[in-house]
Coordinates of C-alpha atoms and ligand atoms in Angstrom, one line a residue:
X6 CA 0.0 0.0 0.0
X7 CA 2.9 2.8 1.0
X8 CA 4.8 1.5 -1.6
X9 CA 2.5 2.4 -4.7
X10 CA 1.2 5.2 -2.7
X11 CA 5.0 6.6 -3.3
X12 CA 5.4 5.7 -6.7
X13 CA 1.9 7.2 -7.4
X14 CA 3.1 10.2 -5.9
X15 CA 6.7 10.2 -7.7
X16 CA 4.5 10.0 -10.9
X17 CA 2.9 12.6 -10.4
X18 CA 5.7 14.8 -9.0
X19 CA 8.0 13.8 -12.9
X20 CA 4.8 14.7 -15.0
X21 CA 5.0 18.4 -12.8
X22 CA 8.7 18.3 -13.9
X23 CA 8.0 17.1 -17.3
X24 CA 5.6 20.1 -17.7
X25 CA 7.6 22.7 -16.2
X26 CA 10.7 21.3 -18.5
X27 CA 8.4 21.4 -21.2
X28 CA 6.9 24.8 -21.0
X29 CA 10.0 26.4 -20.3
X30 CA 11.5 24.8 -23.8
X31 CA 8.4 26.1 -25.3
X32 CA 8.5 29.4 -23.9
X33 CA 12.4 29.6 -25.1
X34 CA 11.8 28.1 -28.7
X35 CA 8.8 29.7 -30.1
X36 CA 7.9 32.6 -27.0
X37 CA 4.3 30.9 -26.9
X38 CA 3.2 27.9 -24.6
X39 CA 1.2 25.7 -25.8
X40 CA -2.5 25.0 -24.6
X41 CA -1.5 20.7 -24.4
X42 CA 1.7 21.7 -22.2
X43 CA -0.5 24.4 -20.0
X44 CA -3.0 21.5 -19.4
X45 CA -0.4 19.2 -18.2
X46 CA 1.4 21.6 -16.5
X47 CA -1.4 22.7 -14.0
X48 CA -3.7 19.0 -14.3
X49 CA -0.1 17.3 -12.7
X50 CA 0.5 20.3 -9.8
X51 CA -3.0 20.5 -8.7
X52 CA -2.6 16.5 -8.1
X53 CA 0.7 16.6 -6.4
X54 CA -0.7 18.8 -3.8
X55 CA -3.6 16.7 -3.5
X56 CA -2.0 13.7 -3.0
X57 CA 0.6 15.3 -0.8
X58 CA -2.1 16.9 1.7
X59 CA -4.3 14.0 1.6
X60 CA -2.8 10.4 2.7
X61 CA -5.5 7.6 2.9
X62 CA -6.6 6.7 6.3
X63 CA -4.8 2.9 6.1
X64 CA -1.3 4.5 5.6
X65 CA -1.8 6.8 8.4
X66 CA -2.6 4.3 10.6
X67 CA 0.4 2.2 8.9
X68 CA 2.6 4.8 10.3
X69 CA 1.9 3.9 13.4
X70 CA 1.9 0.4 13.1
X71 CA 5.3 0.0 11.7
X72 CA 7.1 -3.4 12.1
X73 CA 9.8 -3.0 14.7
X74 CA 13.2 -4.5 13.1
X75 CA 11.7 -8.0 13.0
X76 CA 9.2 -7.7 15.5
X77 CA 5.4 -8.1 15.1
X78 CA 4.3 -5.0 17.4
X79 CA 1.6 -4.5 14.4
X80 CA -1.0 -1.4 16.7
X81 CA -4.8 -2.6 16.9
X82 CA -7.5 -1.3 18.5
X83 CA -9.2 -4.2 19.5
X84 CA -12.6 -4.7 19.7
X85 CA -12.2 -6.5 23.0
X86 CA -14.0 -5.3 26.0
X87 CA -14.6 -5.9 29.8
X88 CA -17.4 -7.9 29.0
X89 CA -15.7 -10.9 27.2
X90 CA -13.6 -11.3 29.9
X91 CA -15.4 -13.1 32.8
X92 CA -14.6 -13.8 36.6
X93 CA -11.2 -11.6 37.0
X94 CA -13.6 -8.4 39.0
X95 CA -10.6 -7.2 41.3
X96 CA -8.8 -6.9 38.3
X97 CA -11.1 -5.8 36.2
X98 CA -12.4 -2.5 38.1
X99 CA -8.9 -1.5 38.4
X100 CA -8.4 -1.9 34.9
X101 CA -11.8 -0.1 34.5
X102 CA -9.8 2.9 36.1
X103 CA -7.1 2.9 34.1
X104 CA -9.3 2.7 30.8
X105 CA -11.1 6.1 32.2
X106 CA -7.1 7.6 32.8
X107 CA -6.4 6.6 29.0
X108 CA -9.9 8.3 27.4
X109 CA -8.8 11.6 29.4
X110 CA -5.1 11.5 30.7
X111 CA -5.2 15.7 30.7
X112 CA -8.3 14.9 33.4
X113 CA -6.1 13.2 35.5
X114 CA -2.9 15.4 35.0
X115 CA -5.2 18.7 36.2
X116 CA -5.9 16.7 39.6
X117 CA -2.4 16.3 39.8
X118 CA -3.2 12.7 39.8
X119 CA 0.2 10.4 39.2
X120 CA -1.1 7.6 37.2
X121 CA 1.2 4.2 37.4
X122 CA 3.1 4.1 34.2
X123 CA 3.4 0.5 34.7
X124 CA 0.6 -2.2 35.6
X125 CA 2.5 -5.6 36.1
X126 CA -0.3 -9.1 35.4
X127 CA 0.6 -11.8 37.3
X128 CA -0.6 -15.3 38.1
X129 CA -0.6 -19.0 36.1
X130 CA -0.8 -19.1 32.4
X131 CA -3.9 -18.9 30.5
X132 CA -5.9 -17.0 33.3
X133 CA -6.8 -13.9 30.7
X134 CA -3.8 -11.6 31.3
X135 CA -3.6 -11.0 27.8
X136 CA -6.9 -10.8 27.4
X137 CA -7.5 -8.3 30.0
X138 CA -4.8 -6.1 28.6
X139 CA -6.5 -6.2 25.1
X140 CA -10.1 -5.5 27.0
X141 CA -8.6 -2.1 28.4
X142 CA -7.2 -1.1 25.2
X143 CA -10.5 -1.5 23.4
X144 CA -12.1 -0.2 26.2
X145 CA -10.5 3.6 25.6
X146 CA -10.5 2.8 22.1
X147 CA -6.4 3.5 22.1
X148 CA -4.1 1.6 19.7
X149 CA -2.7 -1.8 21.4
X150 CA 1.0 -2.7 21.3
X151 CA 1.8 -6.6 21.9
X152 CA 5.3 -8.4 22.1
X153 CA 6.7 -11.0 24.2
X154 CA 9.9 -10.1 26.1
X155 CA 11.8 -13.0 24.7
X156 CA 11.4 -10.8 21.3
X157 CA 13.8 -8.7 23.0
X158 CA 16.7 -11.0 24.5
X159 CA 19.3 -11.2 22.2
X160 CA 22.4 -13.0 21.4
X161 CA 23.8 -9.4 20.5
X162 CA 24.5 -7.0 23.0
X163 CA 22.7 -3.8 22.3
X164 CA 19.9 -5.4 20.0
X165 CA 17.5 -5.7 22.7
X166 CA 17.8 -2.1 24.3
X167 CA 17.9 -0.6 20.4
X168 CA 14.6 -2.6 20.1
X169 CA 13.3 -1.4 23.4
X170 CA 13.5 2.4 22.3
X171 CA 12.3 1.4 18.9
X172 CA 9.0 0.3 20.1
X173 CA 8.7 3.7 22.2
X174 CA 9.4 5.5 19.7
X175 CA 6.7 4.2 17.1
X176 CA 4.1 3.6 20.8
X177 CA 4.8 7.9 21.1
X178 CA 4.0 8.5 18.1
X179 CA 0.5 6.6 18.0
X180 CA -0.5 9.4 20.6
X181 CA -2.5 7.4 23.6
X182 CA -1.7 3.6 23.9
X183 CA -1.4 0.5 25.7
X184 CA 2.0 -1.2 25.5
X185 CA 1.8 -5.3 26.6
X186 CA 4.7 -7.0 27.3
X187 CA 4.0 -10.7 27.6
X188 CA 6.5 -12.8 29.7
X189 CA 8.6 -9.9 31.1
X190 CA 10.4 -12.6 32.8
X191 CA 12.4 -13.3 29.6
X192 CA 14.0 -9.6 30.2
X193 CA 13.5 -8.5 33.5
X194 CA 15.0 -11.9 35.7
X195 CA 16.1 -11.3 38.6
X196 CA 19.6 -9.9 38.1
X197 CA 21.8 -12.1 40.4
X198 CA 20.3 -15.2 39.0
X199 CA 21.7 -14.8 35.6
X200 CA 24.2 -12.3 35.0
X201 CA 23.9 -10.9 31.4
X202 CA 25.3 -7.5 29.7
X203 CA 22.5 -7.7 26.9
X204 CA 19.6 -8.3 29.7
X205 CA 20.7 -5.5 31.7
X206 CA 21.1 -2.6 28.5
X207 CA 17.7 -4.3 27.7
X208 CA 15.7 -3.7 30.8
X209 CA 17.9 -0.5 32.0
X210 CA 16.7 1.0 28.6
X211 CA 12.8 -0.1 29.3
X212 CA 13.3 1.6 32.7
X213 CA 14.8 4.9 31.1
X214 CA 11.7 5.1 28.5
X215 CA 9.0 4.0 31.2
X216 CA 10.3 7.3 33.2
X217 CA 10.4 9.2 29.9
X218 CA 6.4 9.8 29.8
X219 CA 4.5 12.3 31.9
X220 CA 0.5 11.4 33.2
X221 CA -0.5 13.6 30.1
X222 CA 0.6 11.6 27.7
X223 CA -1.4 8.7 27.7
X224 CA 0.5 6.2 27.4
X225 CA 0.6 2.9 29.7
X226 CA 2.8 0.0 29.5
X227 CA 1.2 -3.4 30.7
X228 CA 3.4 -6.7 31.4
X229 CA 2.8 -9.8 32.4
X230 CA 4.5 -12.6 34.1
X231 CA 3.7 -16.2 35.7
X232 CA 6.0 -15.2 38.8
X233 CA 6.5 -11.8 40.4
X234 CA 9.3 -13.5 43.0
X235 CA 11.4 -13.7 40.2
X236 CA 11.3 -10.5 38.5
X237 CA 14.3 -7.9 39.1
X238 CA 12.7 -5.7 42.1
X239 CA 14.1 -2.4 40.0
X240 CA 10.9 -3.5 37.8
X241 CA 8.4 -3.3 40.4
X242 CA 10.0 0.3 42.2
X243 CA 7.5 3.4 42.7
X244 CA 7.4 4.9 39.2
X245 CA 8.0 1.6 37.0
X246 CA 5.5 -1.2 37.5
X247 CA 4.0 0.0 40.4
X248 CA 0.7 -1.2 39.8
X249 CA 0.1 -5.1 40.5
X250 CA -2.5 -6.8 39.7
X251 CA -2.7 -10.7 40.7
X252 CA -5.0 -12.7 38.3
X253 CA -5.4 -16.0 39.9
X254 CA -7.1 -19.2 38.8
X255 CA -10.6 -19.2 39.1
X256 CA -12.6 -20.4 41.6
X257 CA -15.8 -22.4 41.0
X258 CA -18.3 -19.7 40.3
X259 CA -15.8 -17.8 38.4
X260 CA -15.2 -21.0 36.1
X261 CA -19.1 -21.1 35.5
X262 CA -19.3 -17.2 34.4
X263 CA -16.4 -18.7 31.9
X264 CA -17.7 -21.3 31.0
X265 CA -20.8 -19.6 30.4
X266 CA -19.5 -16.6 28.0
X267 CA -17.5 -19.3 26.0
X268 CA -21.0 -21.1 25.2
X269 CA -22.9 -18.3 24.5
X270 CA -22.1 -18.4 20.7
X271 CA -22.3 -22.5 21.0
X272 CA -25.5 -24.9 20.6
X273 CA -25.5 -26.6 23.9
X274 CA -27.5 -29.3 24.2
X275 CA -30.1 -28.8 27.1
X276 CA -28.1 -32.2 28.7
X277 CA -24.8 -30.2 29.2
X278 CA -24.9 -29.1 33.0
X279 CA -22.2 -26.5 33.5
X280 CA -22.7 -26.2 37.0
X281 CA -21.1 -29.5 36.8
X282 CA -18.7 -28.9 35.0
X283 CA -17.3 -26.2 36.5
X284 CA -17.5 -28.4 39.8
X285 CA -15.1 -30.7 38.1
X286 CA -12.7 -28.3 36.6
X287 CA -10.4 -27.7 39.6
X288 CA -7.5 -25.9 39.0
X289 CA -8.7 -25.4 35.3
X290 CA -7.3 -22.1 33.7
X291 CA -9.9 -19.5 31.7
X292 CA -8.0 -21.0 28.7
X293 CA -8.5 -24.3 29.5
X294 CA -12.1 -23.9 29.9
X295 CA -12.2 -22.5 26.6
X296 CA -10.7 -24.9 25.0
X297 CA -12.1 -27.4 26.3
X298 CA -16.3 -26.0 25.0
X299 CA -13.8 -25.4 21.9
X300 CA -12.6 -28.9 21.5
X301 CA -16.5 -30.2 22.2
X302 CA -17.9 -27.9 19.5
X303 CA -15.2 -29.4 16.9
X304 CA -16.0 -33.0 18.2
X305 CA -20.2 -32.1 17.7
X306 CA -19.7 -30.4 14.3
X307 CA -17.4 -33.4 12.9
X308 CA -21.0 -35.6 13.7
X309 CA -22.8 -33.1 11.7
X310 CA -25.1 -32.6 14.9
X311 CA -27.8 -30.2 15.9
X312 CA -26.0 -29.7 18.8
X313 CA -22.9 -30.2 21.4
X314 CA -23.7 -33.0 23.8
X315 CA -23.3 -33.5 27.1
X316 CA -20.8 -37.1 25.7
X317 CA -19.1 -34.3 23.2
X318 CA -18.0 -32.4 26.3
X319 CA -17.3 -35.2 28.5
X320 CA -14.9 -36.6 26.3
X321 CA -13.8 -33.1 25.4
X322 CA -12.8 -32.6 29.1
X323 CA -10.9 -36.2 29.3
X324 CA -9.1 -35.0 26.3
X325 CA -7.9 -31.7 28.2
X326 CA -6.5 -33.4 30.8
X327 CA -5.4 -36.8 29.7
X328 CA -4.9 -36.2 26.6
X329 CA -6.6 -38.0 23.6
X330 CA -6.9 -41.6 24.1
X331 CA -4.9 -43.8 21.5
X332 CA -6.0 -47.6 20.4
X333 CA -4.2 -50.3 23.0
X334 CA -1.0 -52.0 21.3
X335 CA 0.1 -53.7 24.8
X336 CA -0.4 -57.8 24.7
X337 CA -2.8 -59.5 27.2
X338 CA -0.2 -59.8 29.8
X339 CA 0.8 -56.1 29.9
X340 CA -3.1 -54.8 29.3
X341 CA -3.3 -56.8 33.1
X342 CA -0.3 -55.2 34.4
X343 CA -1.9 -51.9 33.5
X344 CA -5.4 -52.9 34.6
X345 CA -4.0 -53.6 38.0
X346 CA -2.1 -51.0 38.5
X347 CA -5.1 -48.1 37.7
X348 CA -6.9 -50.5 39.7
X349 CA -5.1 -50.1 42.9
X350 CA -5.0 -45.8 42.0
X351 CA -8.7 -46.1 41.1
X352 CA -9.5 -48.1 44.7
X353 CA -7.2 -46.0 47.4
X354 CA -8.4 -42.7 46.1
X355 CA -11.9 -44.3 46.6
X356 CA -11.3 -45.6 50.2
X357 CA -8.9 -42.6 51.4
X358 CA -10.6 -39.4 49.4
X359 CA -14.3 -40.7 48.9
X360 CA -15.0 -36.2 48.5
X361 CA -12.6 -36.3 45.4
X362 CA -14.1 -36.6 42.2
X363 CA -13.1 -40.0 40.9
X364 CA -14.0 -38.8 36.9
X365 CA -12.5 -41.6 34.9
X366 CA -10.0 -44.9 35.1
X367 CA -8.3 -45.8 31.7
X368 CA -5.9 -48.3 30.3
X369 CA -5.8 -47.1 27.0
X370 CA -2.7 -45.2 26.2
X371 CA -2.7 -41.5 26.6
X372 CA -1.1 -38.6 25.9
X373 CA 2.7 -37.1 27.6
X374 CA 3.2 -41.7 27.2
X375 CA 1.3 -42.8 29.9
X376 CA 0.5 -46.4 30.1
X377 CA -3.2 -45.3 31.2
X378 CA -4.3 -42.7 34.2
X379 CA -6.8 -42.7 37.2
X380 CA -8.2 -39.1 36.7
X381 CA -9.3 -37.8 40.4
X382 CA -10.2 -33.9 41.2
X383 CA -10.1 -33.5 44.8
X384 CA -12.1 -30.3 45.9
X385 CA -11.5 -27.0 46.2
X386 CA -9.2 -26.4 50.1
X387 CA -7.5 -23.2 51.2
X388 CA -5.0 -25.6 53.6
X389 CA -4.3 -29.1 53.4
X390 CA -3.5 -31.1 56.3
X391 CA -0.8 -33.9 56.8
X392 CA -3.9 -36.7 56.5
X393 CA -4.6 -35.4 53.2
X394 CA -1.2 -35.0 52.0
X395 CA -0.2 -38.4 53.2
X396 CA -3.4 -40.0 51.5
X397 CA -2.3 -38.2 48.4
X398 CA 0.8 -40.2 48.6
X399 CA -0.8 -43.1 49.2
X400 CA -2.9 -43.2 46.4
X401 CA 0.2 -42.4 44.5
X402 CA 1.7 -45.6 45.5
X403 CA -1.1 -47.6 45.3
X404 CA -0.4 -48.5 41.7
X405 CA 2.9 -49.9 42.6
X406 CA 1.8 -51.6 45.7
X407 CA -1.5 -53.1 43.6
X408 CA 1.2 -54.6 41.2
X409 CA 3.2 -56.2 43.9
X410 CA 0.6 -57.1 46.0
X411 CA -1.0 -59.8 43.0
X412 CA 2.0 -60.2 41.3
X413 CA 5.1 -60.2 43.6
X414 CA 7.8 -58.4 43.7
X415 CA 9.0 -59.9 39.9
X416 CA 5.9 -58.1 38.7
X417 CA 7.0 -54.5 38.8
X418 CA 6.8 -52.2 35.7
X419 CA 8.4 -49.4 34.7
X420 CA 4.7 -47.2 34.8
X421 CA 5.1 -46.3 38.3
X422 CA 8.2 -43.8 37.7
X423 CA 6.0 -41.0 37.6
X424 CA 4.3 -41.8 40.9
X425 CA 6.6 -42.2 42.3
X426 CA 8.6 -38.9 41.7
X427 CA 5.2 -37.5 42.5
X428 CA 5.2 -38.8 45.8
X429 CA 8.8 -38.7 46.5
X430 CA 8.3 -34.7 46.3
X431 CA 5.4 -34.4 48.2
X432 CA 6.8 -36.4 51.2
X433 CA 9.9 -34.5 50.6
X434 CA 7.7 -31.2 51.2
X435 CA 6.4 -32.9 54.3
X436 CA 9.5 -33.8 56.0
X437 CA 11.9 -31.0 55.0
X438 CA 9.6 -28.2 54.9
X439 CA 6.6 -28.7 56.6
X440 CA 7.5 -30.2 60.3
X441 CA 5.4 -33.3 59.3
X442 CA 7.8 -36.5 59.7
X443 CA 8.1 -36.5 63.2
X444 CA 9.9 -33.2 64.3
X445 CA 6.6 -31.1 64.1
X446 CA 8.9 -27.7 65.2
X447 CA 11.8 -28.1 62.6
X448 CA 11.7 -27.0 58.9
X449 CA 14.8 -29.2 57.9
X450 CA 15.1 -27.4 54.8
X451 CA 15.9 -23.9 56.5
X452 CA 17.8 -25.6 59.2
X453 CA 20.6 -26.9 56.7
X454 CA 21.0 -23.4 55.7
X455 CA 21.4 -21.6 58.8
X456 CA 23.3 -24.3 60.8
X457 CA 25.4 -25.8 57.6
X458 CA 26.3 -29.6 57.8
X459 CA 24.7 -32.4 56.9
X460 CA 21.0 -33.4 57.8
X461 CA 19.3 -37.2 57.6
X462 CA 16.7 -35.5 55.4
X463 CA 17.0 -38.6 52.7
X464 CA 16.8 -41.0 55.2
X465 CA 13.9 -39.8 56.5
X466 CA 11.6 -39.4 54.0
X467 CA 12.7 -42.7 52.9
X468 CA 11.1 -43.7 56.3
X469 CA 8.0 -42.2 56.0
X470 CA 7.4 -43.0 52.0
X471 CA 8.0 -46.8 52.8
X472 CA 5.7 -46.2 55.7
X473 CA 3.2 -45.1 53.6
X474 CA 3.8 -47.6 50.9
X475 CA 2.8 -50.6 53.8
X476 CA -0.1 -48.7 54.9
X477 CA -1.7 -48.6 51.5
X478 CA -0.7 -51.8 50.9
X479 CA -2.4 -53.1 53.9
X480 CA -5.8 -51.0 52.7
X481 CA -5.5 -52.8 49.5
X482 CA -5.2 -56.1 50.7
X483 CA -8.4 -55.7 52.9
X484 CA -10.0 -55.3 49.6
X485 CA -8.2 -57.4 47.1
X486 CA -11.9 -59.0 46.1
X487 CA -12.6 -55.6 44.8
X488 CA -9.6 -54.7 43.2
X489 CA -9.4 -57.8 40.9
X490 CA -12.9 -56.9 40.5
X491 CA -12.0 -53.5 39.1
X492 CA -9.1 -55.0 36.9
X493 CA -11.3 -57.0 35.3
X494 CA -13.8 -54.8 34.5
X495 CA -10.9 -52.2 33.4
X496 CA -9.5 -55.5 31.4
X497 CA -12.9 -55.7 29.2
X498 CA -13.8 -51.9 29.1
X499 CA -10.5 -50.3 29.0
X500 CA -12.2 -47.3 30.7
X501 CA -14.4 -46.5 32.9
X502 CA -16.3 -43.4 33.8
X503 CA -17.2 -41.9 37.3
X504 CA -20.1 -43.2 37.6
X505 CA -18.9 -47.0 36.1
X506 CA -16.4 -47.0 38.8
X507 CA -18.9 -46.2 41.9
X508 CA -21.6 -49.1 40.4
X509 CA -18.4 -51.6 40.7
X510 CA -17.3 -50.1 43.9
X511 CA -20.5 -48.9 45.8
X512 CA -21.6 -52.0 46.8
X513 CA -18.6 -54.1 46.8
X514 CA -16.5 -51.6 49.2
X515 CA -19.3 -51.4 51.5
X516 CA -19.8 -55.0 51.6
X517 CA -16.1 -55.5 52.3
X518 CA -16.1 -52.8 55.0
X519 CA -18.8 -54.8 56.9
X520 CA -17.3 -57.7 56.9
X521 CA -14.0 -56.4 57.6
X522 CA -15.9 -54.8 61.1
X523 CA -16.8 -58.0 62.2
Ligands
LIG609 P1 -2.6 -15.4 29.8 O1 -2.2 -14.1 29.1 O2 -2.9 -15.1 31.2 O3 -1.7 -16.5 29.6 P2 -4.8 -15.3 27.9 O4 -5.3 -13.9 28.1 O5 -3.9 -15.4 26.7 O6 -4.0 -15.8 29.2 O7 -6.0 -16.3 27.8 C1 -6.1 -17.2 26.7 C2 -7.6 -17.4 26.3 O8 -8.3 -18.0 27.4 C3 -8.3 -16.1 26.1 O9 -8.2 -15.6 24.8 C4 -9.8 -16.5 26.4 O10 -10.4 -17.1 25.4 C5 -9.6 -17.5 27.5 N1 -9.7 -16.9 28.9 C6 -8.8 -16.8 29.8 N2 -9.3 -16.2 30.9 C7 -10.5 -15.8 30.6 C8 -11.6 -15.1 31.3 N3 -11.4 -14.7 32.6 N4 -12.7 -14.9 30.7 C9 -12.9 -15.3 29.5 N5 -12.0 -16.0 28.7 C10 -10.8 -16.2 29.3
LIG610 ZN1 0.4 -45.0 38.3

């Protein structure tokens, strides 16, 4: 577009030459101009100061928009708002005040008022920072900026910090806007943990253009980052990013409002219960919400139906957090090595968490190479306690101590490596850091530091995760009738839902219980 613009205008500007040139010759040659070379003469000026004074709209916004030396900091305005983003409200109505600040920064410069020239996102992945930096831009109806700080962090000293000012430069002269920098963490690490020449001209020059704006000019510079704790502190000083804004998983009603803006452009079935599902969805990010109605809608349209069922979501979420399930390739023998050992996850998370939500037990393979998962959600808790932290260990080993327990000690497969790195952290969390393997006063961890020298720390949590293993062991044995049960019925079906697993349990664990009392 600016390209033929110019040569349009370079046209123009030789046929004004051409005529002049022309005229003049005439003018020397015969002392009379000719009526063609007047015509051409004043048709070409009259269009070169047109198309000087009058640049189409897209090349004026082009100016503003101009790729930065390789980066894609291409200046919307989006036509986000508030009101696609759900849950988030603390966040939101501070946001909401900075939107105002950006509509009428002189406002807020009359009052004096020192708006932060930095707002810094934080929290996990996914949970709408981006999102809610793109609402507030659309909000004001200002220009939005986006890069990622590892489009910054080169192997060159002095590229990064050029590129920093570079983007300043074209954000100024787009008048009012919203910078976002995505993943600060890639520039603005804390200092002592990696010391780097290029990461310091980088973020020293961010720092020196951040305290080049005044509140009257309009211009705010989001980031976002999965940690604050590991930012460099000269980031989050009075003046820089002194606004902070945490933006934390949601909670369960939050997850519904998700859930239920991401289906309003969807054909739900009247069978989909969201209130369920947002039950279920523990520790589920906004984005994995939404992928997860997303991956449901492409599952409905492939069947050509009316609309997305309650199955098409279902398997949607199992998808999310298993990962698709792929056709069995082990032999007999191994399909019962695997059926046992989801057996004994499936039964001790059962017998020792009967309030988690036991959603599905598979043995066909899954994704990140798993031999087949038990899929639990336990429920939302602001604290745990030591008996629910050991019983999450147990049911960690209980697939390894399901294989021994029917198959001996010659029977053990390599599945269990990820439980038992899983577990071997968590009891390593108990014991060193949280007073719970038999010193309730002593944080073992801390005491290493301060006091030096060595600590039995290994040998104690190799105490209480063997102590563990035996105690889940014993709860499986009481109910070995079940668990065979369980395998088998895994062996035929090669999953089972929630609801499969309590009609094969129900009875048969309260049976067992009573005659275990007698
Ligand atoms: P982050 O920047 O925190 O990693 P994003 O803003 O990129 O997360 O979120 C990715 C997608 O997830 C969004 O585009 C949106 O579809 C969805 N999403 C996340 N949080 C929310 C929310 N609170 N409300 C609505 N959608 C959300
Ligand atoms: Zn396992």
């Amino acid at each position: 577009m600016k390209r033929s613009w110019n040569l349009l205008c370079l046209g123009t500007f030789a046929a004004t030459v051409c005529g002049i040139a022309l005229s003049l010759a005439q003018t020397a040659s015969s002392h009379s101009v000719s009526v063609a070379s007047r015509v051409l003469l004043s048709v070409s000026v009259m269009m070169f100061v047109i198309l000087a004074l009058w640049r189409p709209r897209a090349m004026r916004e082009s100016a503003i928009s101009g790729k930065i030396d390789g980066m894609n900091a291409v200046a919307k305005r989006p036509d986000c708002r508030f009101e696609d983003v759900a849950a988030n409200e603390e966040a939101k109505r501070s946001l909401m005040e900075l939107a105002d600040y950006l509509r009428d920064p002189e406002k807020y410069a009359r009052y004096g008022a020192r708006m932060p020239r930095g707002v810094m996102l934080y929290g996990p992945p996914g949970t709408g920072k981006t999102l809610l930096a793109r609402a507030l831009a659309g909000e004001a109806g200002v220009p939005f900026f986006a890069l990622s700080g590892s489009d910054f962090v080169q192997m060159y000293v002095g590229v990064g910090a050029g590129r920093v000012r570079e983007l300043f430069k074209t954000a100024r002269k787009a008048g009012k806007c919203v910078i976002f920098i995505d993943e600060i963490d890639a520039m603005g690490k804390s200092r002592d943990n990696q010391n780097s020449d290029e990461r310091d001209q980088t973020l020293n020059a961010l720092l020196s253009e951040m305290s080049g704006f005044r509140t009257g000019d309009g211009v705010l510079v989001l980031a976002a980052t999965n940690r604050l704790d590991s930012l460099d502190p000269a980031l989050l000083r009075a003046g820089r990013f002194d606004r902070q804004i945490e933006v934390g998983l949601p909670g369960r009603e939050e997850r519904l409002s998700i859930l239920k803006l991401h289906s309003r452009n969807k054909p739900m079935d009247e069978d989909v219960d969201l209130e369920k599902l947002a039950r279920e969805t523990t520790r589920f990010s906004g984005a994995s919400l939404e992928s997860l109605l997303n991956e449901a809608a492409i599952a409905a349209a492939g069947r050509d139906a009316e609309k997305i069922s309650a199955q098409d979501v279902r398997e949607a979420f199992y998808r999310t957090v298993a990962g698709a399930d792929h056709a069995i390739t082990a032999n007999d023998q191994e399909k019962l090595a695997i059926a046992l050992h989801e057996a004994g996850h499936a039964l001790a998370i059962r017998l020792l968490m009967p309030e988690n939500h036991l959603a599905r037990v598979s043995i066909l393979p899954a994704g990140g190479g798993a031999a087949g998962y038990s899929l639990s959600i336990p429920p939302e808790r602001v604290m745990l306690r030591q008996e629910d932290i050991e019983n999450q260990v147990q049911s960690l080993l209980a697939g390894r101590a399901a294989e021994i327990m029917i198959g001996g000690e010659g029977a053990l497969t390599a599945g269990a490596s990820n439980d038992l790195a899983r577990a071997t952290e968590l009891v390593g969390a108990m014991v060193m850091e949280l007073g719970m393997g038999g010193e309730p006063a002593v944080s073992f961890r801390t005491l290493g530091r301060v006091c030096g020298g060595g600590n039995d720390g290994a040998e104690k949590c190799r105490k209480k995760l063997s102590e563990l293993f035996d105690r889940v062991t014993r709860l499986l044995s009481q109910h070995a009738q079940t668990l065979v049960k369980l395998a088998d019925a895994l062996m035929e079906r090669e999953a089972l839902a929630g609801e499969e697993i309590d009609e094969i349990l129900g009875t048969s664990v309260s049976n067992e219980r009573q005659v275990s009392a007698k």
